[in-house]
């Protein structure tokens, strides 16, 4: 059985390092992405860690933003902390360093990675970076990961436009906020979540996931139209087609299982923003966690 589950949050997410005994003492224990999933694994007696991540380079001591945290009991060095708004490959280097840290300091010989959003891309980059030097990655589960582009990235790259929203107020709102948000926060990440970028990046990952079973989970609460499939339906940030990796070639993703949650949104941020209960987010619903458990053989 896998020694541990490692949770990897996504773009612009701030997450403290956690292990089974340590987490943030104030606020959401593992940040606003991974707290519920961490609690689920702990309740099942599973050894679980969360990879530290922040906006910009540095250490994770607190998140003063929405549904944040403070009083982090264990702070790891910047070099093993993901810059969640930086380039995917750089995040992979940091995550690989973190996984080697778990091997050296915690005796972790094998891991299952569970990545939310860009955390799935960070995980894939880390697997390539490890190259067999570190704990063995036995499984990968992705939740709302932009395998083949994202709403934000494709809009910024002019691959989709306001006309593709077909007048849907929610999607138009997301479009309107995309460019200001990227301009204010991105240090490379926004340019690397478009279909155009990721199709080239995916081609370079051929062989990386050989021998690693992957489960890709997508969501599609926003479903005002059906075309283009590059956009519809979507979870607020990633289309269901991209989240399930439907069009990723077998040379890149040879062993894949795909699941859909058509009534769900990307995260609790989107749930809150559109008046939904947090349990309608991929990161907060026990029904999603049951699929993750099945994927991990629990």
Coordinates of C-alpha atoms in Angstrom, one line a residue, residues 3-297:
X3 CA 3.0 5.1 2.3
X4 CA 1.2 8.5 2.1
X5 CA -1.2 10.7 0.2
X6 CA 0.2 14.1 -0.8
X7 CA -2.3 16.9 -1.5
X8 CA -1.2 19.5 -4.1
X9 CA -3.2 22.7 -4.4
X10 CA -3.4 24.8 -7.5
X11 CA -2.8 28.2 -9.1
X12 CA -2.9 31.2 -6.7
X13 CA -3.7 28.9 -3.7
X14 CA -2.0 29.4 -0.4
X15 CA -1.6 26.2 1.5
X16 CA 0.5 25.4 4.6
X17 CA 2.6 22.4 5.1
X18 CA 0.6 19.8 7.0
X19 CA 1.3 16.3 8.1
X20 CA -0.9 14.0 10.2
X21 CA 0.0 15.8 13.4
X22 CA 0.6 19.4 12.3
X23 CA -1.4 22.1 10.5
X24 CA -2.4 25.7 10.8
X25 CA -3.8 26.2 14.3
X26 CA -6.1 29.2 13.3
X27 CA -8.5 29.3 10.3
X28 CA -8.7 26.5 7.8
X29 CA -6.1 23.9 8.8
X30 CA -4.8 23.1 5.3
X31 CA -6.0 26.3 3.5
X32 CA -9.1 27.0 1.5
X33 CA -8.4 24.2 -1.0
X34 CA -7.4 21.1 0.8
X35 CA -8.8 21.3 4.4
X36 CA -11.8 19.1 3.8
X37 CA -10.0 16.5 1.8
X38 CA -7.2 16.4 4.4
X39 CA -9.8 15.9 7.2
X40 CA -11.4 13.1 5.2
X41 CA -8.2 11.2 4.9
X42 CA -7.3 11.7 8.5
X43 CA -10.7 10.4 9.6
X44 CA -10.0 7.2 7.6
X45 CA -6.6 6.8 9.2
X46 CA -4.6 7.6 6.1
X47 CA -1.2 9.2 6.4
X48 CA -1.6 12.5 4.5
X49 CA 0.6 15.5 3.8
X50 CA -0.1 18.8 2.0
X51 CA 2.5 20.5 -0.1
X52 CA 3.2 24.1 0.9
X53 CA 2.3 26.7 -1.6
X54 CA 2.0 30.5 -1.8
X55 CA 1.6 33.5 -4.1
X56 CA 5.2 34.3 -5.0
X57 CA 8.4 32.7 -3.7
X58 CA 9.0 32.3 0.0
X59 CA 7.8 30.3 3.0
X60 CA 4.2 29.7 4.1
X61 CA 3.4 31.2 7.5
X62 CA -0.1 32.5 7.0
X63 CA -2.8 33.4 4.5
X64 CA -4.4 36.7 5.3
X65 CA -6.8 36.4 2.4
X66 CA -10.3 34.9 2.1
X67 CA -10.9 31.9 4.4
X68 CA -7.2 31.9 5.2
X69 CA -5.1 30.6 8.1
X70 CA -2.4 31.5 10.6
X71 CA -0.2 29.9 13.3
X72 CA 1.4 27.4 11.1
X73 CA 3.3 25.0 13.3
X74 CA 5.9 23.7 10.8
X75 CA 7.3 26.0 8.2
X76 CA 9.4 24.5 5.4
X77 CA 12.1 26.3 3.3
X78 CA 11.2 28.3 0.3
X79 CA 13.0 25.9 -2.1
X80 CA 10.4 23.2 -1.3
X81 CA 7.5 25.6 -1.4
X82 CA 5.4 26.0 -4.6
X83 CA 5.1 29.4 -6.1
X84 CA 1.4 29.0 -7.1
X85 CA 1.4 31.8 -9.6
X86 CA 4.7 31.0 -11.3
X87 CA 5.6 28.7 -14.1
X88 CA 4.4 25.1 -14.1
X89 CA 7.9 23.5 -14.5
X90 CA 9.3 25.7 -11.7
X91 CA 6.5 24.5 -9.4
X92 CA 7.4 20.9 -10.4
X93 CA 11.0 21.5 -9.2
X94 CA 9.7 22.7 -5.8
X95 CA 7.2 19.9 -5.5
X96 CA 9.8 17.3 -6.4
X97 CA 12.0 18.8 -3.7
X98 CA 9.2 18.6 -1.2
X99 CA 8.6 14.9 -2.1
X100 CA 12.3 14.2 -1.6
X101 CA 12.0 16.0 1.8
X102 CA 9.2 13.6 2.7
X103 CA 11.4 10.6 1.7
X104 CA 14.4 11.8 3.7
X105 CA 12.7 13.2 6.8
X106 CA 9.5 11.2 7.1
X107 CA 10.5 7.9 5.6
X108 CA 8.0 8.1 2.8
X109 CA 8.9 5.6 0.1
X110 CA 5.8 5.9 -2.1
X111 CA 3.1 8.4 -2.6
X112 CA -0.3 9.0 -4.2
X113 CA -0.6 12.5 -5.5
X114 CA -4.0 14.3 -5.4
X115 CA -3.8 17.6 -7.3
X116 CA -6.5 20.3 -7.5
X117 CA -6.6 22.6 -10.5
X118 CA -3.0 23.5 -11.5
X119 CA -1.9 21.2 -8.7
X120 CA -2.4 18.4 -11.2
X121 CA 0.0 20.1 -13.6
X122 CA 2.5 20.7 -10.8
X123 CA 2.3 17.0 -9.9
X124 CA 3.0 16.0 -13.5
X125 CA 6.0 18.3 -13.7
X126 CA 7.2 16.9 -10.4
X127 CA 6.9 13.3 -11.6
X128 CA 9.1 14.2 -14.6
X129 CA 11.5 16.1 -12.3
X130 CA 11.9 13.2 -9.9
X131 CA 12.9 10.8 -12.7
X132 CA 13.0 8.0 -10.2
X133 CA 15.1 10.0 -7.7
X134 CA 12.7 10.2 -4.7
X135 CA 9.6 8.5 -3.5
X136 CA 7.8 6.3 -6.0
X137 CA 4.6 7.9 -7.4
X138 CA 2.1 5.2 -7.5
X139 CA -1.1 7.1 -8.5
X140 CA -2.3 10.5 -9.6
X141 CA -5.7 11.9 -9.0
X142 CA -6.6 15.3 -10.5
X143 CA -9.6 17.5 -9.5
X144 CA -10.6 20.1 -12.0
X145 CA -7.1 20.2 -13.5
X146 CA -6.7 22.1 -16.8
X147 CA -5.2 19.1 -18.8
X148 CA -6.1 20.8 -22.0
X149 CA -6.7 24.5 -21.3
X150 CA -8.7 26.6 -18.9
X151 CA -11.4 29.3 -19.1
X152 CA -8.9 31.9 -17.9
X153 CA -6.0 30.9 -20.0
X154 CA -8.0 30.3 -23.2
X155 CA -9.8 33.7 -22.8
X156 CA -6.5 35.5 -22.2
X157 CA -5.0 33.7 -25.3
X158 CA -8.0 34.8 -27.4
X159 CA -9.0 31.2 -28.1
X160 CA -12.4 31.8 -26.6
X161 CA -14.2 35.1 -26.5
X162 CA -17.2 36.9 -24.9
X163 CA -19.3 35.8 -27.9
X164 CA -18.7 32.1 -26.8
X165 CA -20.5 33.0 -23.5
X166 CA -23.8 33.2 -25.3
X167 CA -24.9 35.9 -22.9
X168 CA -24.5 33.8 -19.8
X169 CA -24.1 36.3 -16.9
X170 CA -21.9 34.0 -14.8
X171 CA -19.5 33.3 -17.6
X172 CA -19.3 36.9 -18.7
X173 CA -18.5 37.8 -15.1
X174 CA -15.7 35.3 -15.0
X175 CA -14.4 36.7 -18.3
X176 CA -14.5 40.3 -17.0
X177 CA -12.5 39.4 -14.0
X178 CA -9.9 37.2 -15.7
X179 CA -7.5 39.8 -17.2
X180 CA -7.4 42.1 -14.1
X181 CA -6.8 39.1 -11.9
X182 CA -4.0 37.7 -14.1
X183 CA -2.4 41.1 -14.4
X184 CA -2.4 41.6 -10.7
X185 CA -1.2 38.1 -9.6
X186 CA 0.3 36.0 -12.3
X187 CA 4.1 35.4 -12.4
X188 CA 3.8 33.1 -15.4
X189 CA 1.0 30.8 -14.5
X190 CA -1.8 32.5 -16.5
X191 CA 0.2 32.1 -19.8
X192 CA 0.6 28.4 -19.1
X193 CA -3.0 27.3 -18.7
X194 CA -4.2 27.9 -22.3
X195 CA -5.0 25.1 -24.6
X196 CA -2.3 26.3 -27.0
X197 CA 0.4 26.2 -24.4
X198 CA -0.7 23.0 -22.8
X199 CA -1.0 21.0 -26.0
X200 CA 2.7 21.7 -26.7
X201 CA 3.6 21.1 -23.0
X202 CA 1.7 17.8 -23.0
X203 CA 3.5 16.6 -26.1
X204 CA 6.8 17.1 -24.2
X205 CA 5.4 14.9 -21.3
X206 CA 5.0 11.8 -23.3
X207 CA 6.2 8.8 -21.3
X208 CA 6.2 10.6 -17.9
X209 CA 3.0 8.9 -16.7
X210 CA 3.8 5.5 -18.1
X211 CA 3.0 3.0 -15.4
X212 CA 1.1 5.5 -13.2
X213 CA -2.7 5.1 -13.1
X214 CA -4.4 8.5 -13.4
X215 CA -8.0 9.5 -12.4
X216 CA -9.2 12.8 -13.9
X217 CA -12.3 14.3 -12.4
X218 CA -14.0 17.2 -14.1
X219 CA -17.0 19.4 -13.2
X220 CA -19.5 21.4 -15.3
X221 CA -22.0 23.4 -13.2
X222 CA -22.0 26.3 -15.7
X223 CA -23.9 24.8 -18.7
X224 CA -25.8 27.6 -20.4
X225 CA -24.6 26.4 -23.9
X226 CA -23.0 23.3 -25.5
X227 CA -20.6 25.0 -27.9
X228 CA -17.7 25.5 -28.1
X229 CA -16.8 22.3 -26.2
X230 CA -13.5 24.0 -25.3
X231 CA -15.6 26.1 -22.9
X232 CA -18.9 24.4 -22.2
X233 CA -19.8 23.1 -19.7
X234 CA -17.3 24.4 -17.2
X235 CA -16.7 24.6 -13.5
X236 CA -15.9 28.3 -13.4
X237 CA -12.3 27.9 -14.4
X238 CA -11.9 24.6 -16.3
X239 CA -14.1 22.9 -18.9
X240 CA -15.4 19.5 -18.1
X241 CA -13.6 18.2 -21.2
X242 CA -10.3 19.6 -20.1
X243 CA -10.8 18.5 -16.5
X244 CA -11.4 14.9 -17.6
X245 CA -8.5 15.1 -20.0
X246 CA -10.8 13.8 -22.8
X247 CA -8.6 15.0 -25.6
X248 CA -5.2 14.3 -24.1
X249 CA -3.5 11.6 -26.3
X250 CA -2.7 8.1 -24.9
X251 CA 1.0 8.7 -25.5
X252 CA 0.7 11.3 -22.7
X253 CA -2.0 9.7 -20.6
X254 CA -1.9 5.9 -21.2
X255 CA -3.8 4.7 -18.1
X256 CA -6.7 7.0 -17.4
X257 CA -10.1 6.8 -15.6
X258 CA -12.4 9.7 -16.0
X259 CA -15.3 11.0 -13.8
X260 CA -17.8 13.8 -14.1
X261 CA -19.6 16.0 -11.6
X262 CA -21.9 18.1 -13.7
X263 CA -23.5 19.9 -10.8
X264 CA -20.2 21.1 -9.2
X265 CA -17.9 24.1 -9.4
X266 CA -14.2 24.4 -9.2
X267 CA -13.7 25.4 -5.6
X268 CA -15.3 26.9 -2.6
X269 CA -14.4 30.3 -3.9
X270 CA -16.7 29.7 -6.9
X271 CA -19.4 28.1 -4.7
X272 CA -19.4 31.2 -2.4
X273 CA -19.3 33.6 -5.3
X274 CA -22.4 32.0 -7.0
X275 CA -24.4 31.3 -3.9
X276 CA -23.9 27.5 -3.7
X277 CA -23.1 25.4 -0.6
X278 CA -19.4 24.6 -0.3
X279 CA -20.2 20.9 -0.8
X280 CA -20.9 21.7 -4.5
X281 CA -17.2 22.3 -4.9
X282 CA -14.9 19.5 -6.1
X283 CA -12.7 20.2 -3.1
X284 CA -15.4 19.9 -0.5
X285 CA -17.9 17.2 -1.4
X286 CA -17.8 13.7 0.2
X287 CA -19.2 12.2 -3.0
X288 CA -16.1 13.4 -4.8
X289 CA -13.9 12.1 -2.0
X290 CA -15.5 8.7 -2.4
X291 CA -14.3 8.7 -6.1
X292 CA -10.9 9.7 -4.9
X293 CA -10.9 6.9 -2.4
X294 CA -11.8 4.4 -5.1
X295 CA -9.1 5.7 -7.3
X296 CA -6.5 5.2 -4.6
X297 CA -7.8 1.8 -3.7

